Coordinates of C-alpha atoms in Angstrom, one line a residue:
M1 CA -0.6 -0.2 -0.2
S2 CA 1.5 3.1 -0.9
T3 CA 1.6 6.2 1.7
T4 CA -1.5 8.3 0.2
G5 CA -3.2 5.6 0.1
G6 CA -1.9 4.5 3.2
L7 CA -2.7 8.1 4.6
W8 CA -6.0 8.2 2.6
D9 CA -7.4 4.6 4.2
S10 CA -6.9 6.6 7.6
V11 CA -8.3 9.8 7.2
K12 CA -12.0 7.9 5.9
K13 CA -11.6 5.6 9.3
A14 CA -10.8 8.7 11.5
A15 CA -13.8 10.2 9.5
F16 CA -16.1 6.7 9.8
V17 CA -15.8 6.8 13.9
I18 CA -16.7 10.5 14.4
G19 CA -19.1 10.9 11.4
S20 CA -20.4 7.6 13.1
G21 CA -21.4 9.1 16.2
I22 CA -22.1 12.3 15.1
L23 CA -25.3 10.8 12.4
F24 CA -26.2 8.8 15.2
L25 CA -26.8 11.7 17.8
A26 CA -28.0 13.6 15.0
A27 CA -30.3 10.8 13.6
F28 CA -31.8 9.9 17.6
G29 CA -31.1 12.8 19.6
N30 CA -35.1 14.0 18.7
S31 CA -36.1 10.0 19.2
L32 CA -34.0 9.4 22.2
T33 CA -35.1 12.9 23.8
W34 CA -39.0 12.0 23.4
H35 CA -38.9 8.7 24.6
L36 CA -37.0 10.2 28.3
Q37 CA -39.6 13.6 27.9
R38 CA -42.6 10.6 28.0
F39 CA -40.8 8.8 30.7
W40 CA -40.1 11.3 33.3
G41 CA -43.5 13.0 32.3
A42 CA -41.3 16.2 31.5
S43 CA -42.3 18.9 28.7
G44 CA -41.1 21.2 26.5
D45 CA -37.2 20.7 26.1
F46 CA -35.7 17.7 28.9
W47 CA -32.4 18.3 28.9
Q48 CA -32.6 21.7 29.3
K49 CA -34.8 21.3 32.3
L50 CA -32.6 18.3 33.5
W51 CA -29.7 21.1 33.6
T52 CA -31.5 23.7 35.4
Q53 CA -32.4 21.4 38.2
V54 CA -28.6 20.7 38.8
Y55 CA -27.9 23.7 38.2
L56 CA -30.3 25.4 40.7
L57 CA -28.8 22.5 42.9
F58 CA -25.6 24.1 43.4
E59 CA -27.9 27.1 43.9
G60 CA -25.0 29.4 41.7
H61 CA -21.7 27.7 42.9
D62 CA -20.1 27.2 40.4
A63 CA -16.9 26.4 41.1
A64 CA -18.8 23.7 42.4
L65 CA -20.3 22.4 39.7
F66 CA -17.2 22.8 37.9
F67 CA -15.4 20.6 39.6
V68 CA -17.9 17.7 39.9
G69 CA -18.5 18.2 36.6
T70 CA -14.6 18.0 35.3
M71 CA -13.4 15.8 38.1
L72 CA -15.3 14.3 40.4
A73 CA -17.8 12.8 37.7
P74 CA -15.1 11.5 35.7
T75 CA -13.7 9.8 38.3
S76 CA -16.0 8.1 39.4
V77 CA -16.7 6.4 35.6
F78 CA -13.0 5.7 35.5
W79 CA -13.7 3.8 38.6
M80 CA -16.9 2.3 38.9
L81 CA -15.5 0.6 35.3
N82 CA -12.6 -0.4 35.6
G83 CA -13.2 -1.5 39.2
L84 CA -15.0 -4.6 37.2
L85 CA -12.1 -4.9 35.0
L86 CA -10.3 -5.4 38.0
L87 CA -12.1 -7.9 39.9
V88 CA -11.5 -9.7 36.3
D89 CA -8.1 -9.2 37.0
T90 CA -7.2 -9.9 40.0
S91 CA -9.5 -13.2 39.9
G92 CA -9.0 -14.4 36.4
K93 CA -12.7 -14.9 36.5
P94 CA -15.4 -15.0 34.5
S95 CA -13.5 -16.7 31.8
F96 CA -16.1 -15.5 29.0
I97 CA -14.5 -12.1 29.9
T98 CA -10.6 -12.8 30.0
R99 CA -10.8 -14.7 26.6
Y100 CA -10.6 -11.2 25.0
R101 CA -7.2 -10.5 26.4
I102 CA -5.0 -9.3 23.6
Q103 CA -2.2 -10.7 25.1
E104 CA -3.4 -13.6 26.6
G105 CA -1.2 -15.5 29.9
R106 CA -0.2 -12.1 31.0
N107 CA -1.1 -10.5 34.3
D108 CA -3.6 -13.5 34.9
P109 CA -4.1 -13.0 37.4
V110 CA -2.3 -9.9 38.1
D111 CA 0.1 -9.3 40.2
P112 CA -1.1 -7.7 43.4
A113 CA 2.4 -5.9 44.8
K114 CA 2.4 -4.0 41.0
L115 CA -1.4 -3.6 41.0
R116 CA -0.4 -1.6 44.4
Q117 CA 2.2 0.8 43.5
A118 CA -0.3 1.1 40.1
V119 CA -3.3 1.9 42.5
R120 CA -1.9 4.3 44.4
T121 CA -0.1 6.3 41.0
V122 CA -2.9 6.6 39.6
L123 CA -5.4 7.8 43.0
F124 CA -2.1 10.6 43.2
N125 CA -2.6 11.8 39.5
Q126 CA -6.5 12.0 40.0
V127 CA -6.4 13.9 43.2
L128 CA -2.6 15.4 43.5
V129 CA -2.4 16.1 40.2
S130 CA -5.9 17.0 38.1
G131 CA -7.7 18.2 41.2
P132 CA -5.2 21.3 41.1
M133 CA -5.4 22.0 37.6
V134 CA -9.2 21.8 37.6
V135 CA -8.7 24.4 40.0
L136 CA -6.2 26.7 37.9
V137 CA -8.4 25.8 34.9
Y138 CA -11.7 27.2 36.8
L139 CA -9.5 30.4 37.5
L140 CA -8.7 30.6 33.9
A141 CA -12.3 30.2 32.5
S142 CA -13.6 32.9 34.6
R143 CA -11.6 35.6 33.5
T144 CA -13.5 34.8 29.9
G145 CA -16.8 34.4 31.4
R146 CA -19.0 31.9 33.1
P147 CA -17.8 28.8 32.8
C148 CA -21.2 26.8 34.1
G149 CA -24.1 29.0 32.5
P150 CA -27.8 27.8 33.2
E151 CA -28.8 27.8 29.3
L152 CA -27.3 24.4 27.3
P153 CA -25.2 25.1 24.4
T154 CA -27.6 24.1 21.2
F155 CA -28.0 20.6 19.9
H156 CA -25.6 21.4 16.7
R157 CA -22.8 23.7 18.4
G158 CA -22.6 20.2 20.8
L159 CA -22.0 18.3 17.9
M160 CA -19.8 20.8 16.4
E161 CA -17.8 20.4 19.7
L162 CA -17.2 16.7 19.7
A163 CA -15.6 17.2 15.9
L164 CA -13.3 20.0 17.0
F165 CA -12.1 17.7 20.3
S166 CA -12.6 14.7 17.9
M167 CA -9.7 16.1 16.3
L168 CA -7.6 18.3 18.5
E169 CA -7.3 15.5 20.3
E170 CA -5.7 13.1 17.9
I171 CA -3.3 16.2 17.1
L172 CA -2.7 16.9 20.6
F173 CA -2.1 13.5 22.0
Y174 CA 0.0 12.5 18.9
Y175 CA 2.8 15.7 19.1
S176 CA 2.8 15.1 22.9
H177 CA 3.3 11.1 23.0
R178 CA 5.6 11.6 20.6
L179 CA 7.9 14.3 21.9
F180 CA 7.8 11.7 25.5
H181 CA 9.4 9.2 23.4
H182 CA 12.5 10.7 23.2
P183 CA 15.4 9.2 24.6
S184 CA 16.4 12.6 26.7
L185 CA 12.3 12.2 27.9
Y186 CA 11.8 8.4 28.1
K187 CA 13.7 7.9 30.3
H188 CA 13.2 10.0 32.8
F189 CA 9.3 10.5 32.8
H190 CA 7.7 8.3 30.1
K191 CA 9.0 4.5 30.6
Q192 CA 7.2 4.6 34.0
H193 CA 4.5 4.1 31.7
H194 CA 6.0 1.9 29.4
E195 CA 6.5 -0.9 32.7
W196 CA 3.2 -2.6 31.8
T197 CA 3.8 -4.6 29.2
A198 CA 0.3 -6.0 29.4
P199 CA -1.6 -3.7 30.8
I200 CA -4.8 -3.5 32.5
G201 CA -7.6 -0.5 32.8
I202 CA -6.4 1.5 35.2
V203 CA -2.7 2.1 33.8
S204 CA -4.2 4.2 31.6
I205 CA -3.2 7.2 33.8
Y206 CA -0.3 5.3 35.2
A207 CA 1.8 7.8 34.6
H208 CA 5.1 10.4 36.2
P209 CA 3.3 13.9 36.9
L210 CA 4.1 15.5 34.8
E211 CA 3.3 13.9 31.8
H212 CA -0.1 13.5 33.4
V213 CA -0.2 16.9 32.7
V214 CA 0.8 17.6 29.7
Q215 CA -0.1 14.3 28.0
P216 CA -2.9 13.7 27.4
P217 CA -3.1 17.8 27.2
F218 CA -6.4 18.0 29.7
F219 CA -5.2 21.8 30.2
L220 CA -5.5 22.5 26.6
R221 CA -8.7 20.2 26.1
L222 CA -10.9 22.9 28.9
L223 CA -9.6 26.1 27.8
L224 CA -10.2 25.1 24.4
V225 CA -13.9 24.0 24.5
D226 CA -15.9 26.7 26.5
S227 CA -19.1 24.3 27.5
L228 CA -18.8 22.6 30.3
R229 CA -21.1 19.8 29.4
M230 CA -18.4 19.1 26.5
A231 CA -15.0 19.4 29.2
T232 CA -17.1 16.3 30.9
L233 CA -17.0 14.6 28.4
M234 CA -14.0 15.0 27.5
S235 CA -12.2 14.4 30.6
V236 CA -14.2 10.9 30.5
A237 CA -12.5 10.1 27.2
G238 CA -9.1 10.9 28.6
R239 CA -9.5 8.8 32.2
V240 CA -11.3 6.2 30.7
R241 CA -8.5 4.5 28.5
P242 CA -8.8 1.4 26.7
P243 CA -7.7 -1.8 28.7
G244 CA -6.2 -4.8 28.5
R245 CA -9.0 -6.6 26.2
K246 CA -11.0 -4.5 24.3
L247 CA -14.6 -5.6 22.5
I248 CA -14.4 -2.8 20.2
S249 CA -10.7 -3.1 18.7
A250 CA -8.2 -4.8 18.9
S251 CA -4.6 -3.2 18.9
P252 CA -1.7 -3.0 21.6
G253 CA -0.1 -0.2 23.0
S254 CA 2.1 1.9 21.2
R255 CA 4.6 -0.8 20.4
F256 CA 7.7 1.7 22.0
N257 CA 8.2 3.6 18.8
Q258 CA 5.4 3.2 17.0
C259 CA 1.1 4.1 16.6
F260 CA 1.5 7.6 18.8
G261 CA -1.9 9.0 17.9
V262 CA -5.8 8.1 18.3
F263 CA -7.1 7.8 15.1
G264 CA -3.5 6.5 13.3
V265 CA -4.3 9.3 11.2
L266 CA -1.0 11.0 12.0
D267 CA 0.7 7.7 12.8
R268 CA 0.0 7.6 8.8
L269 CA 0.9 10.9 7.9
H270 CA 4.7 10.6 9.9
G271 CA 5.1 6.8 8.7
T272 CA 5.2 5.8 12.6
D273 CA 3.5 2.8 12.0
S274 CA 5.0 1.2 9.5
R275 CA 5.9 -1.4 11.5
F276 CA 2.8 -2.3 13.5
R277 CA 1.2 -2.8 10.1
Q278 CA 3.6 -5.5 9.4
T279 CA 2.3 -7.3 12.6
K280 CA -0.5 -9.4 13.8
Q281 CA -1.9 -7.2 16.2
Y282 CA -2.5 -5.4 13.2
E283 CA -4.6 -7.6 11.2
R284 CA -6.6 -7.2 14.3
H285 CA -6.7 -3.8 14.7
T286 CA -10.6 -3.8 13.5
L287 CA -14.4 -4.1 14.4
L288 CA -15.1 -6.8 16.0
T289 CA -18.6 -8.4 15.1
S290 CA -19.5 -11.8 16.8
L291 CA -18.3 -13.1 20.3
T292 CA -15.7 -15.1 19.0
P293 CA -12.0 -13.3 20.5
L294 CA -10.2 -11.9 17.1
T295 CA -6.8 -13.6 19.1
H296 CA -9.3 -16.6 17.8
S297 CA -10.7 -16.1 14.8
I298 CA -7.5 -14.7 13.8
P299 CA -5.0 -16.7 15.6
E300 CA -0.7 -16.3 15.2
N301 CA 0.0 -19.1 12.3
H302 CA -2.8 -17.1 10.5
K303 CA -1.4 -15.9 7.3
K304 CA -3.6 -12.8 5.4
G305 CA -6.2 -12.9 2.7
Q306 CA -6.9 -16.9 4.4

């Protein structure tokens, strides 16, 4: 495959992921709202009424609302989802989940001492690094207006911000991630993140504090997108990273000097996925449309085209 053709293939894949999400929201947004309105017996704009109730609950304490939306809610989602996966990682059960591991037979079950160290690091990053960052972002955002206004943005503005964030995520994550793979930075900062060569869910933010601030670019995300609702979504996306098993896509991590981005567009543009595309993991980097794990449907001795 030529470089130009490969790049176009990555662009199409990224456009499919982003476009499908936007199309789904656009197509079913009104239908979902209508059903929720009937269920709760609400009238008028359901989402605005729901947001108004939340806004009034805080009685004008915008700082508290901002902290809950960008810090407490994403952190709660992170631990709820990864807490369930930790039960699997520590017990090896149920087996119908463990068979979806990308790297079979590794961390099965996970080493307790290594896990405790990861949990301590993750909690430190979430509380003592992310916490002050959220406060600082709130103070900066307050200078340009109210970060938590009583009016929701329009549905179409929300879609626009979602698309904007997706593009920003690819650009900011790729270059910051690649920067931390520079030898002068890797050994001092990023190497810690790669201690887990067979990662589990919580180690998505198992990293040096400096890296936690810079990559993913949490700071810029909140400053560039002025909607609390989108900031919350972006925070969730930044905190809930893919664990060591995937039901959607089955590619492993960044192979140390390959695959720095999110959607693969910039990797294809810069040629930083060339070796990855020659591996078995690349063959498995596809949408899982059945209950058969890709490690079974595409085994190690499987040849492409069979």
